[in-house]
């Protein structure tokens, strides 16, 4: 039995100290090790030959983001699998995002990495440099093993059902048309854009509860509240998505009136922004910051939602005029204006008039939600360069439930003089119409698992729009947006937003 090999990181730290006192050299290997194959076995054997004791740490599930459906095997099973190998002496979960923390705990004499990490400049995360520095700071050295290499991502994508047959078929042909390096280079072209995001700031509140059953004094359902967490959503999340890829981002949004208790959420929202986002929060009187509270169980199954907002336009004439004047003066200085329009009252007809006349490039989404259903459509705009809608939003805008998505997408694109329109359909993927080429591009869903769909459309809008504005080919812009959405559905609400390194790792895994 190998259970005695499984330790905590603190226990490994103590064991490593004992080894050093006894003159033994500790070798450390770190990784996800989701699918242990022959390349890993040979890697471990060569690493073990460099010292006396082999420790292996594996990335915790919550930090494992190397590709669709990853990890396939949860952390406990990965630990058991590694511990079963004779060449491995001890294993532990590393409850941190990188291997640096494991190195700092263990102080290995040798830190072993595979040959694919030799070219440090090709490491998207930059982690190998930090790991080398950490090892050498404690008198150790890094050793690159030199044997067979296999791609776990490729094996999982092709043989273990991490991707659907339709997605595998798409990726096989997509790889013939482009490469990981070209996609990343295309995304990085957006870095120097000046981007303005205009839209509602929304507080996404998740209140966890457990069911108690039917009330003893009625027929209604009763739950016991456990705890709540709040995320900065809406246009704040969109700005944060973009800010990981673009240096200069401005956010224009509105918050409710402060009643003396700080209920307008200004500090919370400001503190939630990435450092390179410049916020401009207009305070609207006789209104409240939009809060969407979702009551869920531990598995995120929803009981119900509660909206906290004024069911009217937030902008009084005074504030509306103030925002319009600022937009008219400043819009020409931005390369791209991204408008996630949630229909909660921030964006008025007067603002839309300024946007459609003054914006150099305009990307728009008009979201249907419970507070605006039936009253909020993209045709309130008469111009947009890039449009992102889901299928219900498209059908509502055209008042058409029967005709094809292709026909309706072409209709809306023509009505708004758009260069491109994307229509997302959840697990069925998305369809993008390229107006210049009169051509349709289909991208299948790029995720095989869903934790929470909240915010996926925002992630798509953010990434696809900046790529399109930077001149990226539309198929690649759509693919990048789809990959961002695939990452986002694996995150609870807006606990965190899309990070450049994380997205590039995900795209790299898809392209293998």
PDB file of C-alpha atoms in Angstrom, residues 30 102 163 258 269 310 357 469 510:
ATOM      1  CA  UNK A  30       6.062  19.686  -9.563  1.00  0.00           C
ATOM      2  CA  UNK A 102       6.443  24.144  -2.961  1.00  0.00           C
ATOM      3  CA  UNK A 163     -13.421  17.520 -26.069  1.00  0.00           C
ATOM      4  CA  UNK A 258     -24.769  56.934  -0.884  1.00  0.00           C
ATOM      5  CA  UNK A 269     -15.992  48.298  -7.077  1.00  0.00           C
ATOM      6  CA  UNK A 310     -34.740  50.889  -9.374  1.00  0.00           C
ATOM      7  CA  UNK A 357     -21.741  59.329 -33.873  1.00  0.00           C
ATOM      8  CA  UNK A 469     -10.591  46.192 -33.200  1.00  0.00           C
ATOM      9  CA  UNK A 510      -6.605  23.374 -27.260  1.00  0.00           C
TER      10      UNK A 510
END
